[in-house]
PDB file of C-alpha atoms in Angstrom:
ATOM      1  CA  UNK A   1     -13.793  -6.773 -91.420  1.00 49.00           C
ATOM      2  CA  UNK A   2     -14.402  -3.232 -90.991  1.00 55.00           C
ATOM      3  CA  UNK A   3     -17.594  -4.129 -88.362  1.00 57.00           C
ATOM      4  CA  UNK A   4     -15.487  -6.576 -86.146  1.00 59.00           C
ATOM      5  CA  UNK A   5     -13.221  -2.599 -85.254  1.00 62.00           C
ATOM      6  CA  UNK A   6     -15.754  -0.636 -84.625  1.00 70.00           C
ATOM      7  CA  UNK A   7     -17.567  -2.986 -82.285  1.00 64.00           C
ATOM      8  CA  UNK A   8     -14.169  -3.567 -80.051  1.00 73.00           C
ATOM      9  CA  UNK A   9     -13.584   0.073 -80.039  1.00 79.00           C
ATOM     10  CA  UNK A  10     -17.070   0.919 -79.038  1.00 81.00           C
ATOM     11  CA  UNK A  11     -16.343  -1.997 -76.137  1.00 83.00           C
ATOM     12  CA  UNK A  12     -13.327  -0.290 -75.325  1.00 85.00           C
ATOM     13  CA  UNK A  13     -14.861   3.253 -75.149  1.00 85.00           C
ATOM     14  CA  UNK A  14     -17.195   1.551 -73.083  1.00 83.00           C
ATOM     15  CA  UNK A  15     -15.358   0.181 -70.184  1.00 87.00           C
ATOM     16  CA  UNK A  16     -12.480   3.801 -70.627  1.00 84.00           C
ATOM     17  CA  UNK A  17     -16.914   4.935 -69.747  1.00 84.00           C
ATOM     18  CA  UNK A  18     -17.391   3.093 -66.528  1.00 84.00           C
ATOM     19  CA  UNK A  19     -13.742   2.845 -65.497  1.00 83.00           C
ATOM     20  CA  UNK A  20     -13.682   6.915 -65.424  1.00 81.00           C
ATOM     21  CA  UNK A  21     -17.310   7.060 -64.114  1.00 80.00           C
ATOM     22  CA  UNK A  22     -16.665   4.442 -61.155  1.00 78.00           C
ATOM     23  CA  UNK A  23     -12.894   6.753 -60.243  1.00 76.00           C
ATOM     24  CA  UNK A  24     -15.469   9.436 -60.279  1.00 73.00           C
ATOM     25  CA  UNK A  25     -17.587   8.108 -57.799  1.00 71.00           C
ATOM     26  CA  UNK A  26     -15.205   7.062 -55.778  1.00 69.00           C
ATOM     27  CA  UNK A  27     -13.493  10.488 -55.534  1.00 66.00           C
ATOM     28  CA  UNK A  28     -16.686  12.427 -54.874  1.00 65.00           C
ATOM     29  CA  UNK A  29     -17.624  10.187 -52.357  1.00 64.00           C
ATOM     30  CA  UNK A  30     -16.462  11.576 -48.964  1.00 63.00           C
ATOM     31  CA  UNK A  31     -14.465  14.811 -48.179  1.00 65.00           C
ATOM     32  CA  UNK A  32     -11.549  15.600 -46.058  1.00 68.00           C
ATOM     33  CA  UNK A  33     -14.082  17.596 -44.038  1.00 75.00           C
ATOM     34  CA  UNK A  34     -17.435  15.031 -43.837  1.00 70.00           C
ATOM     35  CA  UNK A  35     -18.204  14.110 -40.358  1.00 73.00           C
ATOM     36  CA  UNK A  36     -18.500  10.273 -40.412  1.00 68.00           C
ATOM     37  CA  UNK A  37     -20.857   9.974 -37.836  1.00 74.00           C
ATOM     38  CA  UNK A  38     -19.202   7.874 -35.619  1.00 70.00           C
ATOM     39  CA  UNK A  39     -19.503   8.832 -31.778  1.00 72.00           C
ATOM     40  CA  UNK A  40     -16.425   6.986 -29.656  1.00 68.00           C
ATOM     41  CA  UNK A  41     -18.327   5.634 -26.902  1.00 70.00           C
ATOM     42  CA  UNK A  42     -15.125   4.921 -23.765  1.00 69.00           C
ATOM     43  CA  UNK A  43     -14.906   0.618 -22.752  1.00 68.00           C
ATOM     44  CA  UNK A  44     -16.444   0.134 -26.385  1.00 63.00           C
ATOM     45  CA  UNK A  45     -12.517  -0.331 -27.836  1.00 62.00           C
ATOM     46  CA  UNK A  46     -11.507  -3.173 -29.810  1.00 63.00           C
ATOM     47  CA  UNK A  47     -10.199  -6.515 -28.320  1.00 64.00           C
ATOM     48  CA  UNK A  48      -6.936  -6.415 -31.179  1.00 66.00           C
ATOM     49  CA  UNK A  49      -4.711  -3.959 -32.195  1.00 63.00           C
ATOM     50  CA  UNK A  50      -2.297  -3.537 -34.861  1.00 71.00           C
ATOM     51  CA  UNK A  51       1.117  -2.606 -32.754  1.00 76.00           C
ATOM     52  CA  UNK A  52       2.951  -5.675 -32.551  1.00 85.00           C
ATOM     53  CA  UNK A  53       4.267  -7.366 -29.576  1.00 89.00           C
ATOM     54  CA  UNK A  54       8.225  -6.777 -28.944  1.00 91.00           C
ATOM     55  CA  UNK A  55      10.850  -9.651 -28.129  1.00 93.00           C
ATOM     56  CA  UNK A  56      11.109 -10.266 -24.138  1.00 92.00           C
ATOM     57  CA  UNK A  57      13.644  -9.461 -22.310  1.00 92.00           C
ATOM     58  CA  UNK A  58      16.457 -11.388 -21.539  1.00 90.00           C
ATOM     59  CA  UNK A  59      14.868 -14.151 -18.488  1.00 88.00           C
ATOM     60  CA  UNK A  60      11.595 -12.476 -18.863  1.00 88.00           C
ATOM     61  CA  UNK A  61       9.102  -9.884 -19.199  1.00 90.00           C
ATOM     62  CA  UNK A  62      10.133  -7.580 -16.405  1.00 91.00           C
ATOM     63  CA  UNK A  63       9.355  -3.760 -15.365  1.00 90.00           C
ATOM     64  CA  UNK A  64       9.650  -2.289 -18.796  1.00 89.00           C
ATOM     65  CA  UNK A  65       7.701  -4.882 -20.638  1.00 91.00           C
ATOM     66  CA  UNK A  66       3.954  -3.512 -20.948  1.00 89.00           C
ATOM     67  CA  UNK A  67       0.885  -4.648 -19.786  1.00 88.00           C
ATOM     68  CA  UNK A  68       0.086  -6.460 -22.951  1.00 87.00           C
ATOM     69  CA  UNK A  69       3.079  -9.228 -22.715  1.00 91.00           C
ATOM     70  CA  UNK A  70       6.087 -10.108 -25.508  1.00 92.00           C
ATOM     71  CA  UNK A  71       6.852 -12.418 -26.956  1.00 93.00           C
ATOM     72  CA  UNK A  72       9.565 -15.459 -25.818  1.00 92.00           C
ATOM     73  CA  UNK A  73      12.135 -17.738 -27.786  1.00 90.00           C
ATOM     74  CA  UNK A  74       9.261 -20.016 -28.325  1.00 89.00           C
ATOM     75  CA  UNK A  75       6.542 -17.569 -29.997  1.00 90.00           C
ATOM     76  CA  UNK A  76       4.578 -17.448 -27.328  1.00 91.00           C
ATOM     77  CA  UNK A  77       2.793 -14.071 -25.599  1.00 92.00           C
ATOM     78  CA  UNK A  78       4.187 -13.973 -22.063  1.00 91.00           C
ATOM     79  CA  UNK A  79       2.765 -10.990 -19.706  1.00 89.00           C
ATOM     80  CA  UNK A  80       4.335  -9.670 -16.842  1.00 86.00           C
TER      81      UNK A  80
END
């Protein structure tokens, strides 16, 4: 079936063109030197962070424990 081979080849070329176009658009979307236009407003920080809390020292939080707290042996957050 010579007709099926050309249809499959045409579809593959179309998919490849779509992938190449999408990659080119993503690469051209933003430059490293482009200003994102975001203004940092003090006091408008998120309430969460990606920094994890450490394990509590033996005997519970002490002067070395950050104000965010630590994780006790039961997995609970303990604040100083």
